XYZ file of C-alpha atoms in Angstrom:
513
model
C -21.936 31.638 36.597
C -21.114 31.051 33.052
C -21.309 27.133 31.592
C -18.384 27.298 29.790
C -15.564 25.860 31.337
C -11.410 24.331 30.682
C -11.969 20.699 31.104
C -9.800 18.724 33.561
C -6.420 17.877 32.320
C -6.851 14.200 32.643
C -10.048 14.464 30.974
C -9.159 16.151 28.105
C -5.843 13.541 27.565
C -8.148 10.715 27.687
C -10.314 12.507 24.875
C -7.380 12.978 23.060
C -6.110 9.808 23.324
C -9.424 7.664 21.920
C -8.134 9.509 18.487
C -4.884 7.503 18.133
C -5.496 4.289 20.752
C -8.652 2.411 19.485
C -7.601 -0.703 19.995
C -4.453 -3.098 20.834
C -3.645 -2.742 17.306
C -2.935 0.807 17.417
C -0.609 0.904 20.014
C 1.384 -1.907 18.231
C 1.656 0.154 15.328
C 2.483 3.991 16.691
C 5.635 2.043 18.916
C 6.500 0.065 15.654
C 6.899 3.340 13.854
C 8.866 4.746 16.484
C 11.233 1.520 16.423
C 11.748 2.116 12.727
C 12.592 6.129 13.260
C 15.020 5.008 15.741
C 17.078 2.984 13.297
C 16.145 -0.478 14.816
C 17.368 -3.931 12.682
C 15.623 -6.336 14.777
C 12.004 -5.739 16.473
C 9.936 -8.369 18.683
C 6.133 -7.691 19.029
C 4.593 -9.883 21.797
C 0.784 -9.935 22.977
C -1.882 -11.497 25.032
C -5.055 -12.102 24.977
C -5.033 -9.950 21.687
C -3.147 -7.152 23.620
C -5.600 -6.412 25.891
C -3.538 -7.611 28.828
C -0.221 -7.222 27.950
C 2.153 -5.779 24.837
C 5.469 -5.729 24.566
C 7.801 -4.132 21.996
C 11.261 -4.532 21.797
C 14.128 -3.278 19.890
C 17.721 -2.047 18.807
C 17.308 1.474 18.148
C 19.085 4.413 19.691
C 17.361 4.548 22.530
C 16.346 7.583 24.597
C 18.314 9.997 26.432
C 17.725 9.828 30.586
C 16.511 13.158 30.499
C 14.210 12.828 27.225
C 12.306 10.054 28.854
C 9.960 11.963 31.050
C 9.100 14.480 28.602
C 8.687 11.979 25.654
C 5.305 11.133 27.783
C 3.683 14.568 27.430
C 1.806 15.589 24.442
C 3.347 17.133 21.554
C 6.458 16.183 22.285
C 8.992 15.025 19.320
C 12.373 15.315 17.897
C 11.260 15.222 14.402
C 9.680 18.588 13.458
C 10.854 21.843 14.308
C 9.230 24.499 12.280
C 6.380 24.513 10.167
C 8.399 24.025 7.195
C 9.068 20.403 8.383
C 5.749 19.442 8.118
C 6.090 19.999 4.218
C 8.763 17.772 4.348
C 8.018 14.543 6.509
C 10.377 11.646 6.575
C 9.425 9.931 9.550
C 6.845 7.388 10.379
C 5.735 9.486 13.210
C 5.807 13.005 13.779
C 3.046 14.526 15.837
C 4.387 13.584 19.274
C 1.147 12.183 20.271
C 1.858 8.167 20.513
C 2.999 8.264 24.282
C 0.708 10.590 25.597
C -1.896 9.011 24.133
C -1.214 5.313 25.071
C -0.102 5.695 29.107
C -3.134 7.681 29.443
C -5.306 5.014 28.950
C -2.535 1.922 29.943
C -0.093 1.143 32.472
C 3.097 1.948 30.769
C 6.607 0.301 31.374
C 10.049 1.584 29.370
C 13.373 0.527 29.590
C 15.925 2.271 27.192
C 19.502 3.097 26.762
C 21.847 4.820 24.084
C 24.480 3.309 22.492
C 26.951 5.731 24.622
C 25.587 5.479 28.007
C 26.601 2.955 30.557
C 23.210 2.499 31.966
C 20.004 2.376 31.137
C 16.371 3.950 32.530
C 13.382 2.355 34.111
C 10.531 4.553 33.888
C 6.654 3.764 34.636
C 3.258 5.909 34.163
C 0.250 4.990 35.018
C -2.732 7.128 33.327
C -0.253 10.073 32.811
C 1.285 9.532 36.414
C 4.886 8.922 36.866
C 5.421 5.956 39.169
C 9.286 5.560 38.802
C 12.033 6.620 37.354
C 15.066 4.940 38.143
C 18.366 3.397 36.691
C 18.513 0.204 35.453
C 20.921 -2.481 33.650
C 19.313 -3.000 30.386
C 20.567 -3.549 26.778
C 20.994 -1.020 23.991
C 17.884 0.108 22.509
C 14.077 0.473 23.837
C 11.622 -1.964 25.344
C 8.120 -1.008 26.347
C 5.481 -2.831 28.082
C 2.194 -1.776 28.174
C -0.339 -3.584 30.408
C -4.758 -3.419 31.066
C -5.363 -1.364 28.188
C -8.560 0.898 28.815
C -8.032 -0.380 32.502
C -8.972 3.335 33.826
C -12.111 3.780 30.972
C -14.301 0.825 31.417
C -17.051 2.154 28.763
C -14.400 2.102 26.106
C -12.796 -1.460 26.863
C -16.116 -2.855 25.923
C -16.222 -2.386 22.616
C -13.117 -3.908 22.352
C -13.534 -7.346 19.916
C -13.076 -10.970 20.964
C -9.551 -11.466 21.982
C -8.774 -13.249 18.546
C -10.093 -10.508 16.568
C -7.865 -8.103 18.038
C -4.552 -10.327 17.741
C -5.437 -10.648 14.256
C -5.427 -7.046 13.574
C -2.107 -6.968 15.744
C -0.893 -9.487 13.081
C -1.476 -7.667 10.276
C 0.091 -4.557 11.198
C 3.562 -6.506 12.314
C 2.313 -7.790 8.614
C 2.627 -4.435 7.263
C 5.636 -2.959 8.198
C 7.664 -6.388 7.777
C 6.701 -6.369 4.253
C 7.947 -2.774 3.194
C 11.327 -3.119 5.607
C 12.997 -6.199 4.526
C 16.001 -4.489 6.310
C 14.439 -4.881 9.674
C 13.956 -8.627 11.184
C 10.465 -8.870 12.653
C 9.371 -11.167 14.893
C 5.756 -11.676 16.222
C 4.885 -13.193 19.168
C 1.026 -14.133 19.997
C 0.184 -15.921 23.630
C 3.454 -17.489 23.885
C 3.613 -19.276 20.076
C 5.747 -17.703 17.093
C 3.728 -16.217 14.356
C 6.061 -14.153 11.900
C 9.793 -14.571 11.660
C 11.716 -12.378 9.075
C 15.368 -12.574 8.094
C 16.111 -9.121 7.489
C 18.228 -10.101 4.958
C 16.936 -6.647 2.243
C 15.145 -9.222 0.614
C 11.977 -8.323 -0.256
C 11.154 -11.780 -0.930
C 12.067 -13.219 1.720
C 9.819 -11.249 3.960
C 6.989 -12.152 1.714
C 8.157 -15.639 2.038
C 8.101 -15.224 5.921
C 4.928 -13.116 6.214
C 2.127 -14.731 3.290
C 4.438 -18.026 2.614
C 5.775 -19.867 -0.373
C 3.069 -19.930 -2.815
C 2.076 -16.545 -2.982
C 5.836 -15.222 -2.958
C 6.166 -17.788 -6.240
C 3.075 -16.063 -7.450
C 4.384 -12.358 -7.856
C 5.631 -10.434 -10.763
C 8.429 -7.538 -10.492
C 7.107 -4.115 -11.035
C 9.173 -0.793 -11.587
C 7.719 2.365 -13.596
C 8.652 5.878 -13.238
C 6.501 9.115 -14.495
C 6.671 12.500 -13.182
C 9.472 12.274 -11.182
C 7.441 9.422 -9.069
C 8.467 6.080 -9.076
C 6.389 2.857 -8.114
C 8.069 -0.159 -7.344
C 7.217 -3.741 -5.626
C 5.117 -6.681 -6.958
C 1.901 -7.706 -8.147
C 0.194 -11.060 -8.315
C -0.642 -12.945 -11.281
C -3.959 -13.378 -12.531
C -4.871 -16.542 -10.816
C -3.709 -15.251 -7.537
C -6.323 -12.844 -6.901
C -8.074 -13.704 -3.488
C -12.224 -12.909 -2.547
C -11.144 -9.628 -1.022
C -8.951 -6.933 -0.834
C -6.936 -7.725 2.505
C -3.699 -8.769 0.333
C -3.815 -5.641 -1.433
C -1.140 -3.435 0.330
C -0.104 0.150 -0.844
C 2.842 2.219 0.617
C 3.840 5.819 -0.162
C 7.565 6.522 1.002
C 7.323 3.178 2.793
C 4.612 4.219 4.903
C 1.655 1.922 4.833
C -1.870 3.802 3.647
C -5.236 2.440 3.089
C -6.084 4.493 -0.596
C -9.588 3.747 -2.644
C -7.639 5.858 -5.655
C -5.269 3.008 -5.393
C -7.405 -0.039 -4.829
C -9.384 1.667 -7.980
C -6.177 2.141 -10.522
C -4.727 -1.666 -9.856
C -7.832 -3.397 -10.086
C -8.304 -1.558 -13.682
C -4.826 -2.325 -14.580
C -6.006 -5.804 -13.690
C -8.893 -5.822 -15.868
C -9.723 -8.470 -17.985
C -6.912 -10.812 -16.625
C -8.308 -11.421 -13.344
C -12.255 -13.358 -12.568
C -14.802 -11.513 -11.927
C -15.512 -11.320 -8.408
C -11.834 -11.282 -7.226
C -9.406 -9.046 -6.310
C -5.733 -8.733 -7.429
C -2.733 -8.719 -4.764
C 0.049 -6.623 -4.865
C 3.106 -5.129 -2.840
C 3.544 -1.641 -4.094
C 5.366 1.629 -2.519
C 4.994 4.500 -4.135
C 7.947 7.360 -3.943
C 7.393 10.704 -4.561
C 8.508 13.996 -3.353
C 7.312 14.588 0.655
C 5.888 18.053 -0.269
C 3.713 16.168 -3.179
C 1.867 14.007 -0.587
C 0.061 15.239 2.933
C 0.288 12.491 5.447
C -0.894 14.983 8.363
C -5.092 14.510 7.572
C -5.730 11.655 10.159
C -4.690 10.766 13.615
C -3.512 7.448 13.007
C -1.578 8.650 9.603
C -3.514 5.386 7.293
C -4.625 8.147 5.114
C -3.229 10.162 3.250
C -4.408 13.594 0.122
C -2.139 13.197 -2.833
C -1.966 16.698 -5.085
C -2.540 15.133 -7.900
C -4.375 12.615 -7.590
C -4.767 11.556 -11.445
C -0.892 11.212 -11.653
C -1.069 8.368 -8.755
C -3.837 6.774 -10.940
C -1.829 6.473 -14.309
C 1.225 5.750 -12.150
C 0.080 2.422 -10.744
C -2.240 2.203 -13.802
C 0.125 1.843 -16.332
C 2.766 -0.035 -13.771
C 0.673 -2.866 -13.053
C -0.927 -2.942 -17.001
C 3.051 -3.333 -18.334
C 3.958 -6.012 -15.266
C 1.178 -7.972 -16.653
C 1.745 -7.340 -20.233
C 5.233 -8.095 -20.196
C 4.826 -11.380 -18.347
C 1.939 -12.866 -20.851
C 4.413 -11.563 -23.950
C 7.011 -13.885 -22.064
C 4.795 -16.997 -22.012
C 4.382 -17.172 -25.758
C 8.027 -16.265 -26.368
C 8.947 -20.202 -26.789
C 5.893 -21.127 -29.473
C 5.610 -17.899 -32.299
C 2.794 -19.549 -33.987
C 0.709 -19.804 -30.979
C 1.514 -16.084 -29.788
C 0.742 -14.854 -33.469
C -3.234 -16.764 -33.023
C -3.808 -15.733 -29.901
C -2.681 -12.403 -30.507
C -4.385 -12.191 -33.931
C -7.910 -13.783 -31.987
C -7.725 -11.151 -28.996
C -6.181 -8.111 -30.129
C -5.723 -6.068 -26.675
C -7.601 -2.926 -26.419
C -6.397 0.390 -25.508
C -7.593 1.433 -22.035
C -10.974 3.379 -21.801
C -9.662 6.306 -19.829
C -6.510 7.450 -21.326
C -6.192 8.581 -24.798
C -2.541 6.752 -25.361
C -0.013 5.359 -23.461
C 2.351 8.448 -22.455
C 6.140 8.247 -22.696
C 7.939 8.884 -19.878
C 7.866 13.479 -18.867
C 4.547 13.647 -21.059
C 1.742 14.559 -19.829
C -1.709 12.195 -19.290
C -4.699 12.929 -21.733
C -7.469 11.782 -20.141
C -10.826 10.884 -22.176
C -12.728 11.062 -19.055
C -13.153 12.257 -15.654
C -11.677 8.757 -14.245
C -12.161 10.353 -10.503
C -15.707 11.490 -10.927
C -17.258 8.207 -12.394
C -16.088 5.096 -14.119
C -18.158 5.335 -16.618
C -17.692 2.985 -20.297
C -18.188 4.859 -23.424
C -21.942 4.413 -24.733
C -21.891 1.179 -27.294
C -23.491 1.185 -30.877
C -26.345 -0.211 -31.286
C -26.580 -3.775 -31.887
C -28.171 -5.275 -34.797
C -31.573 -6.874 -34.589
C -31.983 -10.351 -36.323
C -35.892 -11.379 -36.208
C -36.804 -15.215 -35.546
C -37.303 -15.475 -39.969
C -33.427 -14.667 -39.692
C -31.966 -16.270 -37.081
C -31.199 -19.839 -38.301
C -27.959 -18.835 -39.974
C -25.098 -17.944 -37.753
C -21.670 -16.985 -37.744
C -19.323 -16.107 -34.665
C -16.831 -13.627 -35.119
C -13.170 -13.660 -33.376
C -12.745 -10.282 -32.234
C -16.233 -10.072 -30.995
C -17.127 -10.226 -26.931
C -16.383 -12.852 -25.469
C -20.097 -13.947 -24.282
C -20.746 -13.831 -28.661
C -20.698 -17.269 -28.781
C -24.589 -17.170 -27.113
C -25.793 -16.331 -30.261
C -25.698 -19.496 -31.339
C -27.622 -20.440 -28.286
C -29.643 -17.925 -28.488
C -30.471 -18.872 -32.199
C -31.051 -22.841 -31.619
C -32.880 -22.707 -28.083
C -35.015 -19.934 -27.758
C -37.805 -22.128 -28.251
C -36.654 -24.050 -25.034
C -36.202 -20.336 -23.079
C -39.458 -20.031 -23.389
C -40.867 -23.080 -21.840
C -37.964 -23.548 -19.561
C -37.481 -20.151 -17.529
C -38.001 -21.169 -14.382
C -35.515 -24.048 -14.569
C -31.509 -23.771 -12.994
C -28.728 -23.375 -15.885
C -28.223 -26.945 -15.375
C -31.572 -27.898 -16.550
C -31.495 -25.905 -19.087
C -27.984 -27.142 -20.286
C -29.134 -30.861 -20.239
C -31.866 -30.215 -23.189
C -28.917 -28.874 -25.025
C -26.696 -31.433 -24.018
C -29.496 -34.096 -25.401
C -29.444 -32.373 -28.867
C -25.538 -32.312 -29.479
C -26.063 -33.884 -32.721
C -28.300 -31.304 -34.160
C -26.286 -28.317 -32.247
C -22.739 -29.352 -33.140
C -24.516 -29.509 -37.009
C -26.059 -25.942 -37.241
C -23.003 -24.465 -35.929
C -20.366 -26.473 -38.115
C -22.082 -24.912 -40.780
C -22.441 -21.693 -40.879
C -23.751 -19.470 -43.346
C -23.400 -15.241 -43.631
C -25.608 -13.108 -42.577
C -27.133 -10.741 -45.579
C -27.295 -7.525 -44.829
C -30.300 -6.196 -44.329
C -31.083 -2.458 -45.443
C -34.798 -2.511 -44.078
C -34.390 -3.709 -40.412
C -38.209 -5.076 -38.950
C -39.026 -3.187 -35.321
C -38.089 -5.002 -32.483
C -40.546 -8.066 -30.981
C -41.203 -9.480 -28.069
C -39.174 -12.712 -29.608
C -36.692 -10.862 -31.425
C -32.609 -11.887 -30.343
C -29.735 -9.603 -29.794
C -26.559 -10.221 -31.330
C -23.131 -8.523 -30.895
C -21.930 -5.682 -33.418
C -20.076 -7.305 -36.041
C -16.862 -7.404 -37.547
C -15.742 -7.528 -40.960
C -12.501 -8.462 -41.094
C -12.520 -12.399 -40.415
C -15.305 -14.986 -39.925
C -14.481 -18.106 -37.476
C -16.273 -21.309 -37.687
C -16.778 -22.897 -34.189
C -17.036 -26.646 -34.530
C -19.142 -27.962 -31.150
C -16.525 -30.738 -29.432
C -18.559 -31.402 -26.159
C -17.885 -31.029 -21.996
C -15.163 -30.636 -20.043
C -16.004 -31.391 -15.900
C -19.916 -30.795 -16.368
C -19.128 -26.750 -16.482
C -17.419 -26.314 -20.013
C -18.559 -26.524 -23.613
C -15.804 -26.928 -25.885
C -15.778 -25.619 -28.869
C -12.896 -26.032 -32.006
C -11.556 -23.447 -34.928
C -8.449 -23.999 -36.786
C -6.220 -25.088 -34.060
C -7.938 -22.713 -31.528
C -9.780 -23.719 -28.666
C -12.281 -22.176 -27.008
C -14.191 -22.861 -23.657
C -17.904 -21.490 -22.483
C -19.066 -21.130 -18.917
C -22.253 -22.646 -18.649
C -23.512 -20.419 -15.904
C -22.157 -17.483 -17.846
C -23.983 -18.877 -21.325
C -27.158 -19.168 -19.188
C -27.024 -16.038 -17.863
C -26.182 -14.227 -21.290
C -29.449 -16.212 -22.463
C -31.531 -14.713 -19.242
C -29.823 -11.267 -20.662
C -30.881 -11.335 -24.309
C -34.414 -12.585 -23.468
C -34.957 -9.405 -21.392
């Protein structure tokens, strides 16, 4: 007898349906989408015990025709592709027919829907694939379904289910999702019998933002619109100083539908460079729209991911949105005070971006320097000078330098203490400069040019790094004193300047090695 055999057809659905249904949270989401296709303005998501136990979706759609309802259970059913042309051209949320199947075949399923022209509705149950009832009913327009004991029927997988808070949260966030990209649609979010989200509906986007992440990081965002290529992204992003400590409030959509994209995470965050700290993450709102045949949204079961064509057009796209957002808005600040925009634009003259050749004009095409998608690699820097101990006592910061350059005058008055002192904290190390202010704030008052040197010594074990220099402008720094026990202040003109005294400590740990 051969070993090869059909597997049973309740087998084989429950295999299936562990590709969509993973947890509470997926279930919320594939019935959401369906809400949406059906042209619903107000949908109410309520769970318990994280949606374990119960779920219940409700809204206004069109509903579903008596005799559709038995048949929208079995797999592969839809009314939203035809022919294999459609899938070149996907509008909807969902498409593949698979939701229902896959969720009453591990759940006990309740639906009751009616259409906007029938007089009543339908009450329809399934159990594990079974049909239970189907029956008539009084019920008003649109579709409610109720799904009960998830993984009730497959014990091994309900295990591996989180704590019951973990999974409402992730329930949360998708109701999250979709009420930020349909401010059309009123959302409301119900979690173990207490309100969570409320929004208007009102086509405000900001409102929903309001509703969903509250008022100070709606007051915190900054319009974006840029077109190239016949693809347009649009939405907001967050200032500087409301990046967050991870990447959960960064939230990409492409034709409204909600994707989780490293391409994108990757292009905003080096829009965002060198306006946002180190260690954080920038926040944004963004939907991309393109042409459906330029984007293939049929590569995973749950349809988070998506394959782009061209994948370095999506990178200049929200590139070069989120760089002009933020561009335009610090332009704006100055507007009011010319002589302080001139300064600080003379002091840091912005910097073309590593990876494109030039800013491209709307239709042109994108010159790339590098391979941006292979590595992010920076271009190799010159070589920096070497100034021996015999020629370090003169020094002179420069303006357009990096902005660590002001070590160098560290560097130059207490390498003596590095030496003994290595093994203290920055702190330590801080206070014996803190105790010399006198003699500091002197040798850096007065500074004196380097000469150049056409014989450079080798390298020794004491020698000190400095940053390339430029020619163009010298800038005195005259040493002020502290600001909250973590800033040295320093004074040029009618500039002034801050240092991190972690960061001047570390720069210090840097050139030593």
């Amino acid at each position: 007898m051969g070993k090869i055999m059909l597997m049973d057809k309740a087998l084989s659905e429950l295999i299936a349906a562990g590709e969509v249904v993973e947890r509470p949270a997926s279930i919320v989401k594939e019935l959401i989408e369906n809400s949406i296709d059906a042209g619903a303005k107000r949908i109410t998501v309520e769970i318990k015990d994280g949606g374990t136990t119960f779920i219940r979706i409700t809204d206004d759609g069109s509903g579903i025709e008596p005799q559709d309802v038995p048949t929208a259970f079995l797999r592969h059913a839809t009314s939203k592709i035809k022919t294999k042309a459609d899938l070149d051209n996907i509008s909807t949320m969902g498409f593949r027919g698979e939701a229902l199947a896959a969720v009453c075949a591990v759940s006990k399923v309740e639906v009751m829907t009616c259409t906007d022209d029938a007089q009543y509705g339908v009450h329809y149950v399934i159990h594990a694939s079974k049909e239970i009832e189907n029956t008539q009913t009084g019920c008003p327009k649109g579709t409610t379904v109720i799904v009960r004991d998830l993984f009730y029927n497959t014990p091994a997988r309900l295990k591996f289910l989180k704590k019951n808070v973990t999974e409402g949260n992730a329930v949360e966030q998708i109701v999250e999702k979709n009420a930020l990209m349909h401010p059309e649609i009123s959302f409301r979010f119900i979690r173990d019998g207490e309100t969570k989200i409320m929004t208007p509906g009102d086509f405000n986007p900001i409102s929903a933002i309001y509703s969903v992440y509250g008022k100070p990081f709606a007051n915190s965002l900054i319009p974006v619109d840029y077109t190239y290529n016949s693809m347009r992204v649009s939405g907001y992003v967050g200032k500087p100083e409301a990046s967050k400590q991870n990447r959960t409030y960064q939230n990409f959509y492409v034709n409204s539908r909600y994707i989780r994209s490293t391409l994108c995470s990757a292009a905003l965050e080096e829009g965002c460079k060198g306006k946002t700290m180190v260690g954080k993450f920038p926040v944004c709102i963004l939907n991309i729209e393109m042409p459906f045949e330029a984007v293939d949204v049929n590569v995973h079961p749950a349809k988070t991911e998506v394959r782009f064509h061209n994948e370095r057009d999506i990178f200049h796209l929200i590139y070069y949105a989120v760089k002009s957002a933020l561009d335009d808005t610090s332009d704006s600040v100055f507007s009011s005070d010319t002589n302080t925009h001139n300064v600080l634009q003379k002091t840091y003259t912005s910097q073309k971006p590593i990876y494109f050749a030039e800013k491209p004009t709307q239709g042109s095409q994108l010159k790339f320097k590098e391979n941006v998608m292979a590595e992010y690699v920076q271009p190799k820097p010159q070589s920096p000078k070497i100034i021996t101990r015999e020629q370090e006592k003169p020094v002179v910061l420069k303006n357009e330098t990096n902005q660590n350059s002001y070590m160098t005058a560290f560097s130059a008055k207490n390498q003596k203490a590095e030496n003994t002192h290595t093994d203290q904290k920055p702190n330590s190390l801080f206070k014996n400069i803190a105790d010399n202010r006198q003699s500091f704030a002197q040798t850096v008052s007065e500074p004196k040019v380097l000469k150049e040197q056409n014989d450079i010594p080798p390298v020794k074990k004491e020698s000190v790094y400095i940053a390339e220099e430029n020619k163009e402008t010298d800038v005195a720094l005259k040493y002020i004193g502290e600001a909250f026990g973590t800033y040295i202040l320093f004074q040029s003109d009618d500039t002034l300047f801050f240092a991190d005294k972690h960061a001047a400590h570390e720069r210090i740990l840097y050139e030593k090695i």
